[in-house]
Coordinates of C-alpha atoms in Angstrom, one line a residue:
M977 CA -31.0 9.1 40.5
E978 CA -29.2 10.3 37.2
R979 CA -29.7 10.5 33.8
A980 CA -27.7 9.6 31.1
A981 CA -29.9 9.1 27.6
A982 CA -27.6 7.3 24.3
A983 CA -25.1 9.5 22.4
S984 CA -25.9 10.9 19.1
G985 CA -22.5 13.0 18.2
W986 CA -24.8 15.9 19.1
G987 CA -26.6 15.1 22.3
A988 CA -27.5 18.5 24.8
A989 CA -28.4 18.3 28.4
R990 CA -32.2 18.8 29.2
G991 CA -32.0 20.1 32.8
Q992 CA -30.7 16.9 33.4
A993 CA -28.1 15.0 31.8
R994 CA -28.7 13.0 29.5
W995 CA -26.6 10.6 26.2
K996 CA -28.3 10.1 23.1
C997 CA -28.0 7.8 21.2
A998 CA -25.4 6.4 18.1
G999 CA -24.0 3.7 19.2
L1000 CA -21.9 6.3 21.9
F1001 CA -21.9 6.3 25.3
L1002 CA -21.7 10.1 27.2
V1003 CA -21.9 10.1 31.0
R1004 CA -22.3 13.4 32.4
G1005 CA -23.2 14.2 36.2
I1006 CA -20.7 15.5 38.7
L1007 CA -19.7 11.7 39.9
L1008 CA -18.8 10.8 36.0
A1009 CA -17.1 14.3 35.3
A1010 CA -14.9 13.1 38.3
M1011 CA -14.2 9.9 37.6
V1012 CA -13.1 10.7 34.0
N1013 CA -11.3 13.8 34.7
A1014 CA -9.2 12.0 37.2
S1015 CA -8.3 9.7 34.5
N1016 CA -7.9 12.0 31.2
H1017 CA -4.8 12.5 30.4
V1018 CA -1.7 9.8 30.1
L1019 CA 0.4 10.0 32.8
A1020 CA 3.4 12.9 33.2
Q1021 CA 6.6 11.5 30.9
E1022 CA 8.3 14.0 28.5
K1023 CA 6.6 14.1 25.0
P1024 CA 8.9 12.7 21.7
Q1025 CA 8.8 14.4 19.4
V1026 CA 7.9 14.5 16.4
G1027 CA 11.2 13.1 14.5
D1028 CA 12.0 10.6 16.8
S1029 CA 10.5 8.3 15.6
L1030 CA 10.7 5.6 18.5
L1031 CA 9.1 2.2 17.6
I1032 CA 6.8 1.0 19.9
E1033 CA 8.8 -2.6 21.5
A1034 CA 5.3 -3.7 23.2
V1035 CA 1.4 -2.5 24.6
I1036 CA 0.9 -4.0 27.8
I1037 CA -2.6 -4.2 29.8
T1038 CA -2.2 -4.2 33.4
G1039 CA -5.2 -4.0 36.0
D1040 CA -7.9 -6.2 36.4
P1041 CA -9.8 -5.2 32.5
K1042 CA -12.7 -8.1 32.2
I1043 CA -12.2 -7.5 28.7
E1044 CA -10.1 -10.3 27.3
R1045 CA -6.9 -8.6 26.7
G1046 CA -6.8 -9.5 22.7
E1047 CA -10.0 -7.8 22.4
L1048 CA -8.4 -4.2 23.8
L1049 CA -5.6 -4.5 21.8
E1050 CA -7.3 -4.9 18.8
R1051 CA -8.8 -2.0 19.8
I1052 CA -6.5 0.9 20.0
E1053 CA -3.9 1.9 17.1
T1054 CA -1.0 2.2 19.0
K1055 CA 0.3 -1.9 18.4
K1056 CA 3.2 -3.3 18.6
S1057 CA 6.1 -3.1 16.3
S1058 CA 7.2 -6.0 14.1
G1059 CA 10.5 -7.6 14.1
G1060 CA 13.4 -6.7 11.7
F1061 CA 13.2 -9.2 9.1
A1062 CA 9.0 -8.1 8.8
R1063 CA 10.0 -4.5 9.2
F1064 CA 12.7 -5.2 5.9
L1065 CA 10.5 -6.7 3.9
W1066 CA 7.8 -4.5 4.4
S1067 CA 10.5 -1.8 2.7
I1068 CA 10.8 -3.7 0.3
S1069 CA 7.2 -4.4 -0.6
P1070 CA 3.7 -4.1 1.8
R1071 CA 2.8 -7.1 -0.8
L1072 CA 5.9 -9.5 0.5
P1073 CA 4.2 -12.9 2.3
F1074 CA 5.0 -11.6 6.9
A1075 CA 6.0 -8.2 5.6
G1076 CA 5.1 -5.8 8.1
E1077 CA 4.5 -2.8 8.8
P1078 CA 6.8 -0.6 11.5
Q1079 CA 4.4 1.1 14.2
Y1080 CA 6.5 4.9 16.1
F1081 CA 5.0 5.9 18.9
D1082 CA 3.1 8.8 18.6
T1083 CA 1.4 11.1 22.0
D1084 CA -1.9 11.9 20.5
V1085 CA -3.3 8.5 18.6
F1086 CA -2.2 6.7 22.0
Q1087 CA -4.7 9.4 24.1
R1088 CA -7.1 8.3 21.7
D1089 CA -6.8 4.7 21.8
L1090 CA -7.2 5.6 26.2
E1091 CA -10.8 7.2 25.1
A1092 CA -11.6 4.4 22.8
L1093 CA -11.5 2.6 25.4
R1094 CA -13.1 4.4 27.7
Q1095 CA -15.8 5.2 25.6
L1096 CA -15.7 1.2 24.8
Y1097 CA -16.0 0.2 28.6
T1098 CA -19.1 2.4 29.5
N1099 CA -20.8 1.4 26.5
S1100 CA -20.4 -2.3 28.1
G1101 CA -21.9 -1.0 31.3
Y1102 CA -18.6 -0.4 33.4
F1103 CA -19.4 2.7 34.4
L1104 CA -17.9 3.6 36.9
A1105 CA -13.7 2.5 35.3
S1106 CA -10.4 4.2 35.6
I1107 CA -8.5 3.6 32.5
K1108 CA -4.9 5.3 32.4
G1109 CA -2.1 5.6 30.2
K1110 CA 1.7 5.8 30.5
Y1111 CA 4.3 5.1 28.0
E1112 CA 8.4 5.0 28.7
R1113 CA 11.9 4.9 26.3
I1114 CA 13.8 2.2 26.7
P1115 CA 17.3 2.5 27.7
G1116 CA 19.8 3.4 24.6
K1117 CA 16.2 1.7 22.4
R1118 CA 15.2 3.6 19.8
R1119 CA 11.8 2.6 21.6
I1120 CA 8.7 3.0 23.4
R1121 CA 7.0 0.3 26.0
A1122 CA 3.7 1.8 26.9
T1123 CA 1.5 0.2 30.0
I1124 CA -2.3 0.7 30.1
D1125 CA -3.5 0.6 33.6
I1126 CA -6.9 0.1 33.9
Q1127 CA -9.2 -1.5 36.9
A1128 CA -13.5 -1.9 35.2
G1129 CA -14.8 -1.8 38.6
P1130 CA -18.4 -3.4 39.3
R1131 CA -20.8 -3.6 35.7
S1132 CA -24.1 -2.5 35.3
F1133 CA -27.2 -4.6 34.5
I1134 CA -30.5 -3.9 33.5
D1135 CA -33.1 -3.2 36.1
S1136 CA -36.5 -2.5 33.5
V1137 CA -37.1 -2.4 29.5
D1138 CA -39.6 0.2 28.3
Y1139 CA -41.5 -0.1 25.2
R1140 CA -43.4 3.2 24.7
N1141 CA -46.3 4.2 22.4
L1142 CA -47.4 1.1 21.2
G1143 CA -50.1 1.9 21.4
G1144 CA -52.7 0.6 18.6
L1145 CA -50.2 -1.8 17.9
P1146 CA -52.0 -5.0 17.0
P1147 CA -52.5 -7.3 20.8
E1148 CA -50.5 -9.8 18.4
I1149 CA -47.3 -7.4 17.5
D1150 CA -47.6 -5.9 20.8
S1151 CA -47.2 -9.1 23.0
L1152 CA -44.0 -10.4 19.8
I1153 CA -42.0 -6.5 21.1
R1154 CA -43.0 -7.2 24.6
F1155 CA -42.7 -10.6 25.4
G1156 CA -40.6 -12.7 22.2
R1157 CA -38.7 -14.9 22.9
D1158 CA -36.0 -13.7 21.0
R1159 CA -35.3 -10.4 22.5
I1160 CA -31.8 -9.2 23.1
V1161 CA -31.9 -6.7 25.7
R1162 CA -34.3 -8.0 29.3
P1163 CA -33.6 -7.0 32.8
G1164 CA -31.0 -9.1 34.4
I1165 CA -28.4 -9.6 31.8
P1166 CA -25.6 -6.5 32.0
Y1167 CA -25.4 -4.0 30.2
H1168 CA -24.0 -2.8 26.3
A1169 CA -24.3 -0.7 23.9
D1170 CA -24.4 -2.9 20.7
D1171 CA -27.1 -4.6 22.8
V1172 CA -29.4 -1.2 23.6
E1173 CA -28.9 -0.9 19.2
A1174 CA -29.4 -4.9 18.7
E1175 CA -32.8 -4.7 20.6
V1176 CA -34.2 -1.2 18.2
Q1177 CA -33.6 -3.6 15.2
R1178 CA -35.7 -5.7 16.4
V1179 CA -38.7 -4.2 17.1
I1180 CA -37.9 -2.6 14.0
G1181 CA -37.9 -5.8 12.1
I1182 CA -40.0 -6.9 13.3
L1183 CA -43.8 -3.7 12.5
G1184 CA -41.6 -3.4 9.3
N1185 CA -42.7 -7.0 8.3
A1186 CA -46.5 -6.8 10.1
G1187 CA -47.0 -2.9 8.0
Y1188 CA -45.4 -1.3 9.1
P1189 CA -42.4 -0.3 6.6
G1190 CA -41.5 3.3 8.2
A1191 CA -41.3 2.9 11.6
V1192 CA -38.3 4.7 13.5
C1193 CA -37.1 5.0 17.2
G1194 CA -36.3 8.1 19.1
D1195 CA -34.0 8.9 21.4
R1196 CA -32.7 6.0 23.5
L1197 CA -33.5 6.3 27.0
V1198 CA -31.1 4.7 29.7
E1199 CA -30.9 5.4 33.4
I1200 CA -28.6 5.0 36.2
K1201 CA -30.0 4.3 39.3
Q1202 CA -27.6 5.3 41.8
S1203 CA -28.2 2.4 44.6
T1204 CA -27.2 -0.2 42.4
R1205 CA -25.6 1.1 39.0
N1206 CA -28.3 -0.4 37.2
V1207 CA -29.8 1.0 34.2
L1208 CA -32.9 1.2 33.0
I1209 CA -34.4 1.9 29.3
R1210 CA -36.9 3.7 27.4
F1211 CA -37.0 2.6 23.7
P1212 CA -40.2 5.8 21.7
F1213 CA -41.2 4.2 19.3
R1214 CA -42.9 6.2 16.0
F1215 CA -44.9 3.7 13.5
G1216 CA -47.4 5.2 11.4
R1217 CA -50.5 3.6 9.3
R1218 CA -50.5 -0.2 8.9
L1219 CA -49.9 -0.3 5.1
K1220 CA -50.8 -3.0 2.1
V1221 CA -48.6 -4.1 -0.5
G1222 CA -50.6 -1.6 -3.1
D1223 CA -50.0 -2.6 -7.5
I1224 CA -47.3 -4.1 -7.8
E1225 CA -45.5 -3.4 -11.7
I1226 CA -42.9 -5.3 -13.9
S1227 CA -40.2 -2.8 -15.9
V1228 CA -37.0 -4.0 -17.5
I1229 CA -34.7 -1.7 -17.6
R1230 CA -32.2 -2.8 -20.2
N1231 CA -31.6 -6.2 -22.8
G1232 CA -35.0 -6.0 -24.5
R1233 CA -38.0 -7.9 -23.9
L1234 CA -38.7 -10.4 -21.7
N1235 CA -39.8 -13.8 -22.8
L1236 CA -41.1 -15.2 -19.3
A1237 CA -44.2 -16.1 -18.2
R1238 CA -46.2 -14.0 -15.6
R1239 CA -46.9 -16.7 -13.3
I1240 CA -42.9 -17.0 -13.1
I1241 CA -42.0 -14.1 -11.8
D1242 CA -45.2 -13.3 -9.7
D1243 CA -44.2 -16.9 -7.6
R1244 CA -40.9 -15.9 -7.0
I1245 CA -42.4 -12.2 -5.1
E1246 CA -43.8 -13.1 -1.9
L1247 CA -45.7 -9.7 -1.9
E1248 CA -49.8 -9.8 -2.4
K1249 CA -51.5 -7.4 -3.1
G1250 CA -54.2 -6.6 -0.2
A1251 CA -51.7 -7.6 2.3
W1252 CA -49.9 -6.4 5.2
Y1253 CA -46.7 -5.1 3.9
S1254 CA -43.5 -6.9 4.6
T1255 CA -39.9 -5.6 4.9
R1256 CA -39.1 -9.2 5.4
K1257 CA -41.0 -10.6 2.2
R1258 CA -40.1 -7.5 0.1
E1259 CA -36.2 -9.0 0.1
R1260 CA -36.6 -12.1 -0.3
S1261 CA -38.5 -11.4 -2.7
E1262 CA -35.3 -10.1 -5.0
T1263 CA -33.6 -13.3 -4.0
N1264 CA -35.6 -15.2 -5.6
L1265 CA -36.0 -13.8 -8.5
N1266 CA -31.4 -13.4 -8.3
R1267 CA -32.2 -17.2 -8.4
L1268 CA -33.9 -17.5 -11.9
G1269 CA -30.3 -17.6 -13.1
I1270 CA -31.3 -14.7 -15.9
F1271 CA -31.6 -11.2 -14.5
S1272 CA -28.2 -9.6 -14.0
D1273 CA -30.0 -6.6 -11.8
V1274 CA -33.1 -7.1 -10.2
Q1275 CA -34.3 -4.9 -7.6
V1276 CA -38.3 -4.7 -5.3
L1277 CA -39.3 -1.5 -5.1
A1278 CA -41.3 0.6 -2.4
D1279 CA -43.5 2.9 -2.8
I1280 CA -43.4 3.9 1.3
P1281 CA -45.6 6.9 2.0
P1282 CA -43.8 9.2 4.6
L1283 CA -43.9 8.7 8.7
D1284 CA -47.1 11.3 9.1
D1285 CA -49.0 10.7 5.9
T1286 CA -52.0 10.7 6.8
T1287 CA -54.0 10.0 3.9
R1288 CA -52.6 6.3 2.1
D1289 CA -52.3 3.6 2.6
M1290 CA -50.8 1.6 0.3
V1291 CA -47.7 1.1 -0.9
P1292 CA -47.2 0.8 -5.3
I1293 CA -44.6 -1.7 -6.1
T1294 CA -42.6 -1.6 -8.5
V1295 CA -40.1 -4.7 -10.0
A1296 CA -37.2 -3.8 -12.6
F1297 CA -34.7 -5.4 -13.8
A1298 CA -31.9 -6.2 -16.5
L1299 CA -32.3 -9.7 -18.4
K1300 CA -28.7 -11.3 -18.9
K1301 CA -27.8 -12.2 -22.6
Q1302 CA -29.7 -14.9 -23.8
H1303 CA -27.3 -17.2 -25.0
D1304 CA -23.3 -17.8 -23.7
V1305 CA -20.4 -18.8 -25.5
I1306 CA -17.2 -19.3 -23.5
P1307 CA -14.3 -21.4 -23.7
A1308 CA -11.2 -22.4 -22.3
L1309 CA -7.2 -23.6 -22.5
I1310 CA -7.0 -26.4 -20.3
V1311 CA -3.5 -27.1 -18.9
N1312 CA -2.6 -29.9 -15.7
N1313 CA 0.2 -31.9 -15.0
Q1314 CA -2.6 -35.4 -14.2
Y1315 CA -0.5 -38.5 -14.2
G1316 CA 3.1 -37.8 -13.8
R1317 CA 3.2 -35.6 -17.4
L1318 CA 2.6 -32.0 -19.0
N1319 CA -1.5 -32.1 -20.6
G1320 CA -3.3 -30.0 -23.2
G1321 CA -6.3 -29.1 -24.3
G1322 CA -9.3 -27.2 -24.2
E1323 CA -13.0 -26.8 -23.7
V1324 CA -15.7 -24.9 -24.9
S1325 CA -19.3 -24.4 -23.3
Y1326 CA -22.5 -22.8 -24.4
I1327 CA -25.1 -21.7 -21.9
F1328 CA -28.6 -21.1 -23.2
R1329 CA -30.4 -19.3 -20.6
N1330 CA -34.9 -19.1 -20.5
A1331 CA -34.3 -22.3 -22.4
F1332 CA -37.9 -23.5 -22.4
G1333 CA -39.6 -19.9 -21.1
G1334 CA -39.8 -21.1 -17.2
A1335 CA -36.3 -19.7 -16.5
Q1336 CA -34.4 -22.8 -16.7
T1337 CA -31.5 -22.8 -18.2
L1338 CA -29.4 -24.7 -20.3
T1339 CA -25.2 -25.9 -20.5
A1340 CA -23.9 -27.7 -22.9
K1341 CA -19.5 -29.1 -22.7
A1342 CA -17.2 -30.4 -24.6
N1343 CA -13.5 -31.2 -23.6
F1344 CA -10.4 -32.5 -24.7
I1345 CA -6.7 -33.2 -23.0
S1346 CA -4.1 -35.0 -24.7
K1347 CA -0.2 -35.0 -23.0
I1348 CA 1.4 -32.8 -25.3
D1349 CA 4.3 -34.9 -26.6
L1350 CA 3.8 -36.9 -29.7
P1351 CA 2.6 -39.1 -30.1
I1352 CA -0.7 -38.8 -28.6
D1353 CA -1.6 -41.9 -27.3
A1354 CA -2.9 -40.3 -24.0
Y1355 CA -6.6 -38.6 -23.7
Q1356 CA -9.7 -38.1 -22.2
T1357 CA -13.0 -36.1 -23.3
A1358 CA -16.6 -35.5 -22.0
A1359 CA -19.3 -33.9 -23.4
Q1360 CA -21.7 -33.0 -20.9
I1361 CA -25.2 -30.9 -21.2
Q1362 CA -27.4 -30.3 -17.7
V1363 CA -30.8 -28.4 -17.7
D1364 CA -31.3 -26.5 -14.1
Q1365 CA -34.6 -25.8 -12.3
P1366 CA -34.2 -22.8 -10.1
Y1367 CA -37.9 -23.4 -7.7
F1368 CA -39.1 -26.6 -7.6
I1369 CA -42.2 -27.1 -5.1
D1370 CA -41.0 -24.0 -3.5
N1371 CA -38.7 -21.0 -4.0
D1372 CA -36.4 -22.4 -1.9
N1373 CA -35.4 -25.7 -3.2
S1374 CA -33.6 -25.9 -7.4
A1375 CA -33.4 -29.3 -8.8
R1376 CA -30.9 -30.7 -11.5
L1377 CA -30.8 -32.8 -14.0
A1378 CA -27.6 -33.9 -16.3
L1379 CA -26.0 -36.6 -18.7
A1380 CA -22.6 -37.0 -19.1
Y1381 CA -19.9 -38.8 -20.9
I1382 CA -16.5 -39.5 -20.4
L1383 CA -14.1 -42.2 -22.5
A1384 CA -9.9 -41.7 -21.5
H1385 CA -7.7 -44.0 -23.3
E1386 CA -3.7 -44.6 -22.7
A1387 CA -1.6 -46.6 -24.9
G1388 CA -0.8 -49.9 -24.0
L1389 CA -2.4 -49.3 -20.1
Y1390 CA -6.2 -49.4 -20.4
G1391 CA -9.2 -47.5 -21.8
G1392 CA -12.6 -47.0 -21.2
D1393 CA -15.9 -45.2 -21.1
I1394 CA -18.4 -43.8 -17.9
L1395 CA -22.1 -42.8 -19.1
Q1396 CA -24.5 -40.6 -16.2
T1397 CA -27.6 -39.4 -15.3
T1398 CA -27.5 -37.2 -12.7
V1399 CA -30.7 -36.3 -11.0
G1400 CA -30.0 -33.6 -8.0
V1401 CA -32.2 -31.5 -6.3
T1402 CA -30.8 -28.5 -4.0
R1403 CA -32.6 -26.9 -0.5
R1404 CA -31.2 -23.4 0.8
F1405 CA -32.5 -23.1 4.3
T1406 CA -30.1 -19.6 4.6
D1407 CA -27.7 -17.4 2.2
R1408 CA -25.3 -19.3 4.0
I1409 CA -26.5 -23.2 5.1
Q1410 CA -27.4 -24.7 2.2
A1411 CA -27.9 -28.8 2.1
T1412 CA -28.0 -31.3 -1.5
V1413 CA -29.8 -34.7 -2.6
D1414 CA -27.9 -36.5 -5.7
W1415 CA -28.9 -40.2 -7.2
V1416 CA -26.6 -40.7 -10.0
V1417 CA -27.4 -44.0 -12.4
E1418 CA -23.3 -44.9 -13.9
Q1419 CA -22.6 -46.6 -16.3
S1420 CA -18.5 -47.7 -16.9
R1421 CA -17.3 -50.1 -18.5
Y1422 CA -13.2 -50.2 -18.3
D1423 CA -10.2 -52.0 -20.3
I1424 CA -7.6 -53.3 -17.8
I1425 CA -4.5 -54.8 -20.3
A1426 CA -1.7 -54.2 -18.1
S1427 CA -3.1 -53.8 -14.8
G1428 CA 0.8 -54.4 -13.0
Q1429 CA 1.3 -50.9 -14.4
S1430 CA -2.2 -48.7 -14.7
L1431 CA -2.6 -45.7 -12.9
V1432 CA -6.0 -47.2 -11.1
N1433 CA -3.8 -50.6 -10.1
T1434 CA -5.0 -53.1 -7.5
P1435 CA -7.2 -54.0 -6.8
F1436 CA -7.6 -54.1 -10.6
A1437 CA -5.5 -57.1 -11.0
A1438 CA -8.1 -59.3 -10.6
Y1439 CA -9.7 -58.3 -13.8
D1440 CA -6.4 -58.7 -16.3
T1441 CA -6.8 -58.1 -19.9
T1442 CA -10.8 -58.3 -18.8
G1443 CA -12.8 -55.9 -19.9
I1444 CA -15.4 -55.5 -16.3
N1445 CA -18.9 -53.6 -17.4
Y1446 CA -19.7 -52.0 -13.7
R1447 CA -24.0 -50.2 -13.2
N1448 CA -24.0 -48.4 -10.0
S1449 CA -26.4 -46.5 -8.0
I1450 CA -24.6 -44.1 -6.3
I1451 CA -27.0 -40.8 -3.9
T1452 CA -24.9 -38.4 -2.0
F1453 CA -26.1 -36.0 0.6
G1454 CA -24.1 -33.2 0.4
Y1455 CA -23.6 -30.0 3.7
D1456 CA -22.9 -27.0 3.5
R1457 CA -21.7 -23.8 5.6
D1458 CA -20.3 -21.0 4.3
Y1459 CA -19.2 -18.7 7.3
T1460 CA -16.4 -16.7 5.0
N1461 CA -16.9 -13.1 4.1
D1462 CA -16.7 -13.2 1.0
F1463 CA -18.3 -16.8 -1.3
F1464 CA -15.7 -16.0 -4.2
N1465 CA -12.4 -14.0 -2.7
P1466 CA -13.0 -14.1 0.9
T1467 CA -10.0 -13.2 3.0
A1468 CA -11.1 -13.7 6.9
G1469 CA -13.9 -17.0 7.8
Y1470 CA -14.2 -20.5 7.0
S1471 CA -16.5 -22.9 5.4
F1472 CA -18.0 -26.7 5.9
K1473 CA -18.5 -28.9 3.5
G1474 CA -19.6 -33.0 3.8
T1475 CA -20.6 -35.6 2.4
V1476 CA -22.3 -38.9 2.5
E1477 CA -22.2 -41.5 -0.2
E1478 CA -23.5 -44.7 -1.2
A1479 CA -24.0 -47.2 -3.9
G1480 CA -26.0 -50.9 -3.4
L1481 CA -29.3 -49.4 -2.4
F1482 CA -30.9 -49.8 -4.9
K1483 CA -29.2 -52.7 -5.6
Q1484 CA -31.4 -54.3 -3.0
V1485 CA -34.6 -52.5 -4.2
I1486 CA -34.7 -53.5 -8.1
P1487 CA -31.9 -56.5 -8.7
A1488 CA -33.0 -56.9 -12.5
F1489 CA -31.3 -53.9 -13.2
F1490 CA -28.3 -54.6 -11.6
R1491 CA -28.2 -58.6 -13.7
R1492 CA -25.2 -59.4 -16.2
Y1493 CA -22.8 -55.8 -14.5
R1494 CA -21.3 -55.9 -11.7
S1495 CA -21.9 -53.2 -9.0
T1496 CA -19.9 -52.1 -5.8
E1497 CA -22.0 -51.8 -2.7
Y1498 CA -19.6 -49.3 -0.9
V1499 CA -19.8 -46.1 0.9
K1500 CA -18.0 -42.9 0.8
L1501 CA -17.8 -40.2 3.6
E1502 CA -15.4 -37.2 2.7
G1503 CA -15.3 -33.4 4.6
M1504 CA -13.4 -30.4 3.5
V1505 CA -12.7 -27.4 6.1
R1506 CA -12.2 -23.9 4.4
W1507 CA -10.5 -21.5 7.0
F1508 CA -9.3 -18.4 5.5
R1509 CA -7.1 -15.3 7.2
D1510 CA -5.9 -11.7 6.9
L1511 CA -2.5 -11.8 7.7
S1512 CA -1.5 -7.7 6.0
R1513 CA -4.3 -6.0 8.1
N1514 CA -5.1 -4.9 4.4
A1515 CA -6.1 -7.3 2.5
T1516 CA -2.8 -7.7 0.4
T1517 CA -1.9 -11.1 2.6
I1518 CA -3.8 -13.8 2.9
S1519 CA -3.1 -16.9 4.7
G1520 CA -5.4 -20.3 3.2
F1521 CA -6.2 -23.4 4.6
K1522 CA -7.7 -26.2 3.9
V1523 CA -8.4 -30.3 4.6
R1524 CA -9.9 -32.7 3.1
A1525 CA -10.7 -35.9 4.5
G1526 CA -12.3 -39.0 3.3
F1527 CA -12.7 -42.3 4.3
L1528 CA -14.8 -46.0 1.5
F1529 CA -15.6 -49.2 2.4
R1530 CA -16.9 -52.1 1.3
Y1531 CA -19.8 -54.0 1.9
G1532 CA -22.3 -56.6 1.6
D1533 CA -20.9 -59.5 -1.9
S1534 CA -18.7 -56.0 -2.9
R1535 CA -16.8 -56.8 -0.2
A1536 CA -17.6 -60.3 -0.2
S1537 CA -16.0 -60.8 -3.7
N1538 CA -13.7 -58.2 -3.8
I1539 CA -15.3 -56.5 -6.5
P1540 CA -13.6 -53.1 -6.7
V1541 CA -15.4 -50.1 -6.1
P1542 CA -15.5 -48.2 -9.6
F1543 CA -11.5 -46.4 -10.2
N1544 CA -13.3 -42.7 -10.4
R1545 CA -15.1 -42.6 -7.7
R1546 CA -12.5 -43.8 -5.4
Y1547 CA -9.7 -41.5 -4.1

């Protein structure tokens, strides 16, 4: 049986061939060494000179690679050069859209690419893979065509997994490590070095959340069976004493005194004095405190003793944070071309943090916008006040209460106002998935003066010169998944947001509340997908794609009596 250890960059042989783990695995031994030597050269060609500046016409993968060609091409530095127009744009500025950097052939880089691919195949369990490269200059052109021939050979599977040195662990923790349903490495699946490292992190996570935050894994040992070429994996762990949470201290590192009840802080901290220490609970405590919205920086610091310290069994905790300013006034200018004309105006927002001593945030906004040319006979103004409760029932929920008033007018066409009351709850399932529920009670009035020209058009034509009073109860359910690489300035990834809006349910339950008012019964479905991709490879040219689609339909009395949906709710 051959024996090798996962490479760590400084591995040394101890009588038997080993690979030491740092995510890279070096295969030693007579058979594998002979194969590497056989494929370690670039097939004989004349080496281009540095001054040749030969563009790369194509990079071709041949043979039986087993791994997707697209993934292989992404792994190497030798890449097909951009076209002439893209290179021209690049010569002007790399930041121009569709600019492409010229790619010149370099034999040293090509050699490194071959080594990188060999490492990839070794890490993927293709220990017998043969990788050879060649290149040729295209006659009559200053271009080179590179070819990489790959014969992957058979793939190795995991024969067995051995977790060492787990004696002394509570039985439930030992069982979770050895037989947990979330195991990443298990017998019968294909071998991959990344899976080995992921399994190490899984076990360390289990130990860290069970009172062993200093747990480490030594050299991962991977043994190759000569008979089947499958592998045996051994994980040697060290975890020291089981630790409990010690005293929890609060420290304001800047920006003055904390005007907040200690209970508000304590309820956000999921670590409890005397309980087993948990790395996950420490991280969640930081997240919970950040969600309060009144701190500019929060750190939950744990004083974890060294692994070989046999005298301490407690982990003191320090919660350190810096406060945001309690009051903020934010002015803004507004310019748009809504309704096919140039409009301008302004907005001012006031933010009062920790407004009621429980980390609530009060936000007040007022804005005014009108057409820019005289006379100013078309305008819209709005005012809103909202209170955000950052925790509601538990730390994964937040709530909000808002009151808004909107007034709009255009001489000779229409006028109206809207009063809205909103109660909403947001549930965070993960950092990237959340759901919302909003209940809006909306009182609105419209005076359509000239429906034939009106911006709100049909079916309001039926109510020409007639005041329309609405009272609607609207429930909105929203679901949001965000897998972009940055919430504010994404360059890659996608997100999805879907909403279902229903008006009419409460009219059936409490009909007296809607008497003397028109009320629309409708359902509105809406979805939005965003997708981002970096076209420049250096985040200078980002492609963004967004699709928003919706569907709205009336039902019940609204449909039978042709009562229109309020125009602020229509598309």
